Coordinates of C-alpha atoms and ligand atoms in Angstrom, one line a residue:
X3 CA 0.0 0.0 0.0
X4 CA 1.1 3.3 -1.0
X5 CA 2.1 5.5 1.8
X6 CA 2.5 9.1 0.6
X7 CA -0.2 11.5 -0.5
X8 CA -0.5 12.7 -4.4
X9 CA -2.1 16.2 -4.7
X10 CA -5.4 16.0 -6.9
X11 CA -3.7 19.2 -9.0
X12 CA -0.6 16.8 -9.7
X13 CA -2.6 13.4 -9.5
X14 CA -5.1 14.6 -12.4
X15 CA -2.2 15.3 -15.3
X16 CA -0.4 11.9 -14.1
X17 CA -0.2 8.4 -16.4
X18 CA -2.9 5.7 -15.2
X19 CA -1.3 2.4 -14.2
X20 CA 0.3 3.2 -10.7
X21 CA -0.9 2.6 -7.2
X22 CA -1.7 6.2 -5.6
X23 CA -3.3 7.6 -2.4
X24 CA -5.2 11.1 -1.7
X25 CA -6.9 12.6 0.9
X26 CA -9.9 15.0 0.5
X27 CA -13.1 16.4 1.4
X28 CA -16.0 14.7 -0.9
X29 CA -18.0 17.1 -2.8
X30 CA -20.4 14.6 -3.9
X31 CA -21.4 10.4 -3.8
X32 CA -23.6 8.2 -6.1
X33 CA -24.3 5.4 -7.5
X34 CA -26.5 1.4 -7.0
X35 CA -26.0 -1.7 -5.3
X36 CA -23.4 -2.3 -7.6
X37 CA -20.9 0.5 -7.9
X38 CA -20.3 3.7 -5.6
X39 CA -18.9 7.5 -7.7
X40 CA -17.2 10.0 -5.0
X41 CA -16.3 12.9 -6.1
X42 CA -13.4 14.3 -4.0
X43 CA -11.5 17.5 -4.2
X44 CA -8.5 18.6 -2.4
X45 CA -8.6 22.1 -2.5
X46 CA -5.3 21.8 -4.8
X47 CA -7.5 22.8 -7.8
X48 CA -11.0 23.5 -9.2
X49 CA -11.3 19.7 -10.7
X50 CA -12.5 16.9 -8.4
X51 CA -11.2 13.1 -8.8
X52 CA -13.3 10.3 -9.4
X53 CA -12.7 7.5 -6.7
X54 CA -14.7 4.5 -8.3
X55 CA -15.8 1.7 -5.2
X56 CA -16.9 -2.0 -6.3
X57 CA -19.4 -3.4 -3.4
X58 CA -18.4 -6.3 -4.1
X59 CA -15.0 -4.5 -2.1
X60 CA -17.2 -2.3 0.2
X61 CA -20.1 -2.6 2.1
X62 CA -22.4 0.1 2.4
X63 CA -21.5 0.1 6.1
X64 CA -18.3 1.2 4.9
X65 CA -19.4 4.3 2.9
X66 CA -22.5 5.2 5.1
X67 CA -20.4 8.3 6.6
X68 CA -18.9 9.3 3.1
X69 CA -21.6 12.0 2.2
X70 CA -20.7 15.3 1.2
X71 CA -18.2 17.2 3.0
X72 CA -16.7 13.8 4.7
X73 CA -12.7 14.0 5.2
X74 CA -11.1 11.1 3.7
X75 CA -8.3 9.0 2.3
X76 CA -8.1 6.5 -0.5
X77 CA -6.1 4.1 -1.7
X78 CA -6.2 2.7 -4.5
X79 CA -5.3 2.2 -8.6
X80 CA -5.3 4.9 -10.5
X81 CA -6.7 3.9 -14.2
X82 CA -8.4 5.2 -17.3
X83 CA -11.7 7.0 -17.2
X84 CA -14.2 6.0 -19.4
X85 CA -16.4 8.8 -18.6
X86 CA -15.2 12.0 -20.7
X87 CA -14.8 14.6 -18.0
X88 CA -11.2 13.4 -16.6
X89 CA -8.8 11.3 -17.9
X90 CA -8.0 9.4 -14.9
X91 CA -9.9 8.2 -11.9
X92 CA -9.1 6.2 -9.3
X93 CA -10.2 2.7 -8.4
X94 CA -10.4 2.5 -4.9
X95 CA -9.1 -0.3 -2.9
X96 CA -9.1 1.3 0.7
X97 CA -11.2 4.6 2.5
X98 CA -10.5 5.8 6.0
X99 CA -13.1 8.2 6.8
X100 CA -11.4 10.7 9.0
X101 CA -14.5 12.6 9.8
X102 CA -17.9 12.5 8.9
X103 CA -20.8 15.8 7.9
X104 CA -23.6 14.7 9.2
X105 CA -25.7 15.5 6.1
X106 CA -29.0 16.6 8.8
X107 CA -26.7 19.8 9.4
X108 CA -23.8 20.3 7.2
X109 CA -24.7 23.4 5.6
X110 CA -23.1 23.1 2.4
X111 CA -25.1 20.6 0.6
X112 CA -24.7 19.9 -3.4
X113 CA -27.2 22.9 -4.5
X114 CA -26.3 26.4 -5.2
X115 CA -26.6 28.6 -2.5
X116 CA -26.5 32.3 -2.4
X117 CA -23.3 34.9 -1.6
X118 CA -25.6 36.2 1.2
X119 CA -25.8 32.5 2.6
X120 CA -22.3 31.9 2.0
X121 CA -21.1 35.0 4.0
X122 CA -23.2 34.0 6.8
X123 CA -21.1 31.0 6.9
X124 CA -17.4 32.4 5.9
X125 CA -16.2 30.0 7.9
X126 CA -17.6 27.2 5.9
X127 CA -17.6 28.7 2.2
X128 CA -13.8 28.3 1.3
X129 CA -14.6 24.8 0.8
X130 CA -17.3 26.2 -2.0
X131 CA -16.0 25.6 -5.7
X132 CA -16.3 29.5 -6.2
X133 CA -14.5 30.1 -2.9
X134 CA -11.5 27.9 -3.6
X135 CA -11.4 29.5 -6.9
X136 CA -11.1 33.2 -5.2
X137 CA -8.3 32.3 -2.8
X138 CA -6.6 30.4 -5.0
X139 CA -6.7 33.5 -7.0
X140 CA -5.7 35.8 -4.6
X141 CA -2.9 33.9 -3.4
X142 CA -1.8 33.6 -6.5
X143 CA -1.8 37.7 -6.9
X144 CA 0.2 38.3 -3.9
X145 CA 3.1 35.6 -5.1
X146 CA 2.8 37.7 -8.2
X147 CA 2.6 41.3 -6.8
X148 CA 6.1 40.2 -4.7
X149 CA 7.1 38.6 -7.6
X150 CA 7.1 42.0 -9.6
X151 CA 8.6 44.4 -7.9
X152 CA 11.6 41.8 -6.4
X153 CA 12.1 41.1 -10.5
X154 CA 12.1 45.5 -10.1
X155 CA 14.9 45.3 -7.2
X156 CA 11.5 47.2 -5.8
X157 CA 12.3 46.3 -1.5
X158 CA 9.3 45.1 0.7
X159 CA 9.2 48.0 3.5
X160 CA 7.0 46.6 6.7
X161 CA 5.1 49.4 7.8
X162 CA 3.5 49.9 11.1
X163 CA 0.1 48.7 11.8
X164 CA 0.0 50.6 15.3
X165 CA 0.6 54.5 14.5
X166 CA 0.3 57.5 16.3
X167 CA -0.2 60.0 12.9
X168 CA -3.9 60.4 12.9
X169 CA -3.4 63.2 10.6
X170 CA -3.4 61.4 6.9
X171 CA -6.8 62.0 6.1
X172 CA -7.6 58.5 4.0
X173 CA -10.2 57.9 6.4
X174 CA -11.8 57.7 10.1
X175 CA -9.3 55.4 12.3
X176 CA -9.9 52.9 14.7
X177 CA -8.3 53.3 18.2
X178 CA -6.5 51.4 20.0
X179 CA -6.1 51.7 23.9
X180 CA -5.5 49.4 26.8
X181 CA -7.4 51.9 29.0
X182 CA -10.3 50.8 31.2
X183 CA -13.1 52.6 28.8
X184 CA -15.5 52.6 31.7
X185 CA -12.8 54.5 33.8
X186 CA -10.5 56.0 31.8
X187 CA -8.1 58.4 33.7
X188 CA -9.0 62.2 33.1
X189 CA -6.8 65.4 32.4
X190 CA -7.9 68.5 34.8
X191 CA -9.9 69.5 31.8
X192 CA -11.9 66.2 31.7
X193 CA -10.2 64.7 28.4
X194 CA -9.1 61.0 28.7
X195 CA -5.3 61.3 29.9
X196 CA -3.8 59.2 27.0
X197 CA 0.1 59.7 29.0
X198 CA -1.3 56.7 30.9
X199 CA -2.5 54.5 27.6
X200 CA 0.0 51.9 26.5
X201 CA 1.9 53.9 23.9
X202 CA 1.8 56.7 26.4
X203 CA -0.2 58.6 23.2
X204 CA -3.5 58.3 21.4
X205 CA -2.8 55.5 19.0
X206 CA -4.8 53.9 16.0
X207 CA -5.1 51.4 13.5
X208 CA -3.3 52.6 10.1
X209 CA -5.0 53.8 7.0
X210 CA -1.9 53.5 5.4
X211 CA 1.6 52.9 5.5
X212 CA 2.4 56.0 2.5
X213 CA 3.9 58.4 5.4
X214 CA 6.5 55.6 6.2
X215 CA 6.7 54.5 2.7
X216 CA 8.2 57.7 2.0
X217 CA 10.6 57.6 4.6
X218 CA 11.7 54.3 3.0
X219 CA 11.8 55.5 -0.8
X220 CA 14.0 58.4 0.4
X221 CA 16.5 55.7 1.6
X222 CA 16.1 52.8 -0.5
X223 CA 15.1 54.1 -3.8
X224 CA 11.9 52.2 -4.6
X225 CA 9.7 50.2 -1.9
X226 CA 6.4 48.8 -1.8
X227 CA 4.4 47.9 1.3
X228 CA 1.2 44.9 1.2
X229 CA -0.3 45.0 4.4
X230 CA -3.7 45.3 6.4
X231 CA -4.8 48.8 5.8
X232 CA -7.9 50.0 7.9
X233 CA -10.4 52.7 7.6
X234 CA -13.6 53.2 10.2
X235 CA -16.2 54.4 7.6
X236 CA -19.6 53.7 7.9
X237 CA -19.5 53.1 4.4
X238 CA -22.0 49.8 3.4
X239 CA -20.9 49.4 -0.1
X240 CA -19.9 46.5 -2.1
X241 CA -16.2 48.2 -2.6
X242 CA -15.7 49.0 0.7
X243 CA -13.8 47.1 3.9
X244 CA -13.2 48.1 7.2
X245 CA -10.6 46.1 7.1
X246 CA -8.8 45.5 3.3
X247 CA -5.1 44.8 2.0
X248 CA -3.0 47.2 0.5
X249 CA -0.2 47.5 -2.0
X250 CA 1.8 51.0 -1.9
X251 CA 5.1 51.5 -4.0
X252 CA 7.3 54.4 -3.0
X253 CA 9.2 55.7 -5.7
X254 CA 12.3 58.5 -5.3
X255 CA 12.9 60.1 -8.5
X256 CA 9.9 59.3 -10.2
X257 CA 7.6 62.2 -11.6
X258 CA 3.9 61.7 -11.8
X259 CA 4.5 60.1 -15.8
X260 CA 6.6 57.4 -14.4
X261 CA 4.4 56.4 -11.6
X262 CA 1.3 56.2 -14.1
X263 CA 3.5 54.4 -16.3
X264 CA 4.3 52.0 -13.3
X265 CA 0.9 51.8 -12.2
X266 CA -0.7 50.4 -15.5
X267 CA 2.5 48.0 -16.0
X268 CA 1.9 46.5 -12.8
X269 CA -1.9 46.2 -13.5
X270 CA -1.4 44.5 -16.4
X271 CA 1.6 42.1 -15.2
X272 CA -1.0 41.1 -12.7
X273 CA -3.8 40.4 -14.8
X274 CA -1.7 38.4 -17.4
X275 CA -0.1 36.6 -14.8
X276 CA -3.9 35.6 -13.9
X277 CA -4.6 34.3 -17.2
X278 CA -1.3 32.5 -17.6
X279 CA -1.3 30.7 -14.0
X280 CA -5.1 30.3 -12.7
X281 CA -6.6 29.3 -16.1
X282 CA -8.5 26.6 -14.5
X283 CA -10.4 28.8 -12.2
X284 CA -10.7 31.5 -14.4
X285 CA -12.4 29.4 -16.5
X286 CA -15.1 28.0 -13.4
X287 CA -15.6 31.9 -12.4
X288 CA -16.0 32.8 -15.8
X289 CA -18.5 30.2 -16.9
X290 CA -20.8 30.3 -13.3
X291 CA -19.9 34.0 -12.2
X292 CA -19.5 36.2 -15.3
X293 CA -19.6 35.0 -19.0
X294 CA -17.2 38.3 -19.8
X295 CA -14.8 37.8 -17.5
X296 CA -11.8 36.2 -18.9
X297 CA -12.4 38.6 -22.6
X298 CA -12.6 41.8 -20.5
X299 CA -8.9 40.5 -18.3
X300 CA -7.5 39.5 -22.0
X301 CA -8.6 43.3 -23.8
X302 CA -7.5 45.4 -20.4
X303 CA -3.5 43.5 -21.4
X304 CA -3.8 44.8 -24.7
X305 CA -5.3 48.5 -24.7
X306 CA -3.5 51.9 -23.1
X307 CA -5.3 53.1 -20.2
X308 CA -6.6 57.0 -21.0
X309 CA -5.1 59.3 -19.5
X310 CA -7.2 62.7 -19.0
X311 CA -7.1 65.3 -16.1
X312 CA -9.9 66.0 -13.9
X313 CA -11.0 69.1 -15.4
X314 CA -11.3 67.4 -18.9
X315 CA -13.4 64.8 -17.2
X316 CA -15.6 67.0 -15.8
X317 CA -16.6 68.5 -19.4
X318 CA -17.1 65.4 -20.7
X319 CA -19.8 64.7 -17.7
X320 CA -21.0 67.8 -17.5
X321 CA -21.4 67.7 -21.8
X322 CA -23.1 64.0 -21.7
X323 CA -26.4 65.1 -20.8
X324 CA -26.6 62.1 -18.3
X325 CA -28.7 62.7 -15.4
X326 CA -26.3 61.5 -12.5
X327 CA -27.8 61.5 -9.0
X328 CA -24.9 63.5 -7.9
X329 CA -24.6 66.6 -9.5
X330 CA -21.1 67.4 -11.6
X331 CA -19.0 70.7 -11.3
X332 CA -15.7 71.7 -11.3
X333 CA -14.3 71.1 -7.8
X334 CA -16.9 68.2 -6.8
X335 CA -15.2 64.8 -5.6
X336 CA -16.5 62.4 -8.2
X337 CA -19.4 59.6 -7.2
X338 CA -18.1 56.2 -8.3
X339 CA -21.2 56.3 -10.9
X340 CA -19.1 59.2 -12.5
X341 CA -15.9 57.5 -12.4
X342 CA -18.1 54.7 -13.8
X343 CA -19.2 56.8 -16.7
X344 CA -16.0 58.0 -18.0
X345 CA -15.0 54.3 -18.0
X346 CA -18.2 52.2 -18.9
X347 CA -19.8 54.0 -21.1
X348 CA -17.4 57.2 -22.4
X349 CA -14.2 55.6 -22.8
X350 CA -14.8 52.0 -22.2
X351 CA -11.7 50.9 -21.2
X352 CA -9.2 51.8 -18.2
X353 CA -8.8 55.6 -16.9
X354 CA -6.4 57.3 -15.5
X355 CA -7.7 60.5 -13.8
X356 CA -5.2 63.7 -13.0
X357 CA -4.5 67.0 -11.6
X358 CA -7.0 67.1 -9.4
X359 CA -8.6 70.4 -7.7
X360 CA -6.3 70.6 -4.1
X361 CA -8.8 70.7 -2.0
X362 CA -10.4 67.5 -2.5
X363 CA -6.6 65.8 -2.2
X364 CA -4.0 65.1 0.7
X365 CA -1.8 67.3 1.9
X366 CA 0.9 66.0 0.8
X367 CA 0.5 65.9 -3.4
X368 CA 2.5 68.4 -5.2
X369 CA 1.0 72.0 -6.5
X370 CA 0.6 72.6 -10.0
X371 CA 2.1 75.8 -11.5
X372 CA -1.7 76.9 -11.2
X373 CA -1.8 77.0 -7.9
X374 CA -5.6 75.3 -8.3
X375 CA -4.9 71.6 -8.6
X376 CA -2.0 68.9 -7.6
X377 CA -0.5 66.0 -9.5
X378 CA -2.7 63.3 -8.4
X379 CA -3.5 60.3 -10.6
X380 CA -6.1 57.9 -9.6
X381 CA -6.8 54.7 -11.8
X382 CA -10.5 54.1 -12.4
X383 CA -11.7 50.5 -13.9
X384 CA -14.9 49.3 -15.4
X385 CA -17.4 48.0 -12.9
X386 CA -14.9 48.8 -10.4
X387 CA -14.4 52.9 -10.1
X388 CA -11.3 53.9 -8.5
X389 CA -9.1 51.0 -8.3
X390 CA -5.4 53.4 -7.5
X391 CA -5.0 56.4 -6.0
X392 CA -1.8 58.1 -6.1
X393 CA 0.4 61.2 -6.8
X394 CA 3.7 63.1 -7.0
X395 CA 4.6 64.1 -3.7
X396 CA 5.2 67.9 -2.6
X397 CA 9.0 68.2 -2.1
X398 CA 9.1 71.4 -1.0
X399 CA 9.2 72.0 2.6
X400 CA 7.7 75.6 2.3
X401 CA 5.0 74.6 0.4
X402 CA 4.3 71.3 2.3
X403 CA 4.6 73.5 5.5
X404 CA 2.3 76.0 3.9
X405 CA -0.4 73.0 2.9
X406 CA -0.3 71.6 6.4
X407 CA -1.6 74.9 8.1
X408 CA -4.2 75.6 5.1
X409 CA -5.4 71.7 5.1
X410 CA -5.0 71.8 9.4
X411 CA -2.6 69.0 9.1
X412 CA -0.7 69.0 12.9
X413 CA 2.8 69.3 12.3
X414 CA 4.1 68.6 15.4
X415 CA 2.8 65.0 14.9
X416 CA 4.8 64.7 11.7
X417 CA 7.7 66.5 12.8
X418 CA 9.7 63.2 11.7
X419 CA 8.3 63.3 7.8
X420 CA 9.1 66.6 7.8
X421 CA 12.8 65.4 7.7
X422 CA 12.3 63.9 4.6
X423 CA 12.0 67.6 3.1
X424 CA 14.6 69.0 5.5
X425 CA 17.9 66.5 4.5
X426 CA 18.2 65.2 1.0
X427 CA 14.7 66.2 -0.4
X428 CA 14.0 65.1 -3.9
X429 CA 11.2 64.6 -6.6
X430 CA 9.3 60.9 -5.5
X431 CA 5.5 59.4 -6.4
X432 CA 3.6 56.7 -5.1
X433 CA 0.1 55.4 -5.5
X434 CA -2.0 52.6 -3.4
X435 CA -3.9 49.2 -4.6
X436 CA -6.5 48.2 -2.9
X437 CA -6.0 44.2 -3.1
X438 CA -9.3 43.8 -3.1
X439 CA -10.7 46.0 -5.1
X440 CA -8.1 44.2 -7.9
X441 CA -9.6 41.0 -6.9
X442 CA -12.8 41.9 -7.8
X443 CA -11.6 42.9 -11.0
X444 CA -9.6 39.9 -11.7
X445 CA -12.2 37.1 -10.3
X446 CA -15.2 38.8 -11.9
X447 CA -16.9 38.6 -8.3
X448 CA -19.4 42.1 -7.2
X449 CA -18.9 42.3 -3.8
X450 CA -16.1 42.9 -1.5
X451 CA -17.2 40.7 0.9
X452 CA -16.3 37.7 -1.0
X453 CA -13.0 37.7 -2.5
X454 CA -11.5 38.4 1.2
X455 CA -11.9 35.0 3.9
X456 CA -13.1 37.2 6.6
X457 CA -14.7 40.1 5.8
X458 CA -15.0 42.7 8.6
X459 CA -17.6 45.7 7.2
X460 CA -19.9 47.6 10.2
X461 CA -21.7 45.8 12.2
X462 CA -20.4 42.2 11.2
X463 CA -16.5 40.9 12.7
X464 CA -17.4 37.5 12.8
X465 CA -15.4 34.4 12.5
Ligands
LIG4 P1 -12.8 55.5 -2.3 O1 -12.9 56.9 -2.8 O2 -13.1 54.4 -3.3 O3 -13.5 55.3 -0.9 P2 -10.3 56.4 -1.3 O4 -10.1 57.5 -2.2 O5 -10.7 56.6 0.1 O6 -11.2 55.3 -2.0 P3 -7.4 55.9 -1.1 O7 -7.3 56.5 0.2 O8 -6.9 56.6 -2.3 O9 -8.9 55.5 -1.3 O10 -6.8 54.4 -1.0 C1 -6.1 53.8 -2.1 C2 -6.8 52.6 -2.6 O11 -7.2 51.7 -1.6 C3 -8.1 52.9 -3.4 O12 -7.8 53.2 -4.7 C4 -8.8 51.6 -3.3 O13 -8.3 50.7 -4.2 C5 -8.4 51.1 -1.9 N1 -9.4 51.3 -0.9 C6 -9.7 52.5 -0.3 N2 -10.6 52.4 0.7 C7 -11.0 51.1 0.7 C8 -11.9 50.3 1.5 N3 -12.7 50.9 2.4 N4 -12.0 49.0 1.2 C9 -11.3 48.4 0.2 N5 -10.4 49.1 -0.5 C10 -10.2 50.4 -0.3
LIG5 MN1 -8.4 57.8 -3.6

């Protein structure tokens, strides 16, 4: 008897004729008196193997507990397929059942069930054809986004997840504090006394390692940073996490050309290393989730994104004689159905949005000559909206000093990236993927929730 497991990925492209053994969850069993089918899938791909039982071998004592979603091994022969799915299947010889799913309450019976049901059950759904699909997928993207930027001697800079800068302005921050809530200690003034709090300051969660990621560039060259990223918005969309991953290069002597230039190359690196490496569940998502999906991934390798300020874009809104439920004017942060419009139904392909009006950016973009918007660039993509935001920094510490006060930026707090302007300033750009946001794109999936294995969003942190 064979003693070491074969991977389902590796077993299904192997020769028939050899003694093998797997180990699985079963998806599905049938059959009559004579002969027993269970499908069993590893999680190592999409496809399932066949495991073919003779009663006269087994008993139907002996394959009572292998219903759906029953852990088990099998040994066995593996040997031609008659049926024309697979080429291989495997006669089975010997099953251990390691656990049984009681079919009364396991949840995830053969028939489709809903995205809503499924979230309800995160804890469950990764054994779902469509979920095994997704994280396959997104592991696959972050091997790849590493993979690209070490091939760009690009270094991986770990930012903090703790900070004490509460002055970015991405988004509302969570708090973190070891003080007694009920009882916190009080200044004279009655304000919580945060000296006491772990940190001996008023700490949060980060909405984004870019400060940092400066800091880095301005030593290293080029960085990137891919970690948890967190923003307390009460926003209840389907592009929108409390809690999402995010990529952020940090580029020194790149202009706001180069970075857009980066930006798209990366994009499409990604997405062809999609189609090259995760055909197989391309192919599932495409045929159950979204018939379009693997032709829109091939045409976004193969066009060049627009490029188009903001003030361009707003003509072309304001000129379309849409009626958007937002109204459009110069100056006005644009709705995702206006990003959506540019993209969907003006352009219809990839957009890169710039110089943006300065008030409705960070700080810390560089001025125009106009003195009315900054070099900001921010990626919008079909179905999708705003996929990167990024910018040319402002490298001038007058003007960045000057930005601060205007925009009520504290600068005490960011005395330290400050320095970056005071010793050895020069031009740098960066931007920031949301991982998810990409996923969506790339697995054809609509909502957030599902292409991350734990969603946290308001109200729900469970599992
Ligand atoms: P939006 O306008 O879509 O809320 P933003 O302008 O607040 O996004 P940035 O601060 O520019 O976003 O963050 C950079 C990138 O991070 C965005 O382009 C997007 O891909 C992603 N992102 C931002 N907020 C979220 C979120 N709440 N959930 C998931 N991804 C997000
Ligand atoms: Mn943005």
């Amino acid at each position: 008897m064979i003693k070491s497991r074969t991977k389902i990925v590796d077993l299904l492209k192997m020769q028939a004729g050899i003694p093998v053994m797997v180990k699985g969850w079963v998806r599905t069993k049938r059959g009559n008196k004579n002969i027993t089918f269970i499908a069993l899938n590893d999680g190592s791909t999409i496809h399932n193997v066949q495991i073919v039982c003779d009663m006269n071998l087994f008993t139907e004592d002996m394959l009572r507990g292998a219903t759906t979603g029953a852990c088990l091994r099998v040994s066995g022969q593996l040997v031609p397929s008659p049926g024309a799915e697979q080429a291989v299947e495997i006669k089975a010889e010997e099953i251990e059942i390691y656990g049984t799913a009681d079919p009364a309450v396991y949840p995830l019976q053969k028939k489709g069930h809903s995205m809503e049901f499924l979230r309800e059950i995160a804890h469950l759904r990764p054994r779902t054809n469509t979920f095994g699909c997704v994280l396959r997928i997104r592991h696959a993207m972050a091997y790849a986004i590493h993979k690209y930027f070490n091939d760009k001697g690009f270094v991986y800079l770990h930012t903090p997840i703790i900070t004490a800068s509460d002055c970015e302005g991405a988004g509302a921050m969570f708090q973190v504090t070891t003080l007694d809530l009920n009882n916190p200690p009080k200044e004279k003034d009655g304000s919580v006394d945060y000296t006491q709090d772990f940190f001996g300051r008023q700490t949060s969660l980060t909405v984004s390692g870019q400060l940092e990621g400066e800091l880095g560039a301005m030593a290293l060259g080029e960085i990137y940073t891919f970690g948890p990223t967190f923003r307390a918005e009460n926003s209840n969309t389907p592009r929108h996490l409390a809690e999402f991953w995010m990529i952020e290069p940090e580029m020194a002597f790149y202009d706001i050309n180069d970075n857009m230039d980066l930006a798209e190359d990366f994009i499409k690196y990604l997405v062809r290393y999609a189609l090259e490496h995760c055909a197989s569940d391309l192919q599932f998502l495409n045929n159950m989730i979204d018939k379009s999906l693997i032709e829109r991934l091939e045409s976004v390798c193969n066009i060049d994104f627009v490029r188009l300020t903001y003030t361009k874009g707003i003509e072309i809104l304001t000129n379309s004689g849409h009626q958007f439920e937002y109204p459009v004017y110069w100056g006005v942060d644009l709705q995702s159905e206006h990003e959506r419009y540019l993209v969907e139904k003006h352009f219809k392909r990839p957009v890169i949005l710039t110089d943006y009006p300065k008030e409705i950016k960070a700080f810390y973009m560089k001025e125009n000559r106009d003195g009315k918007t900054v070099r900001a660039m921010d990626i919008l993509f079909p179905k999708i909206g705003e996929i990167i935001g990024g910018s040319q920094r402002e490298e001038n510490l007058d003007i960045l000093v000057r930005k601060m006060k205007e925009m009520h930026v504290s600068e005490e707090n960011l005395d330290w990236y400050l320095d970056t302007r005071r010793f050895g300033t020069g031009p740098h750009s960066g931007f920031g993927l949301g991982f998810e946001r990409l996923l969506l794109f790339i697995t054809g999936m609509t909502n957030i929730r599902d292409v991350i294995p734990f969603p946290r969003t308001p109200k729900s942190a469970d599992f």
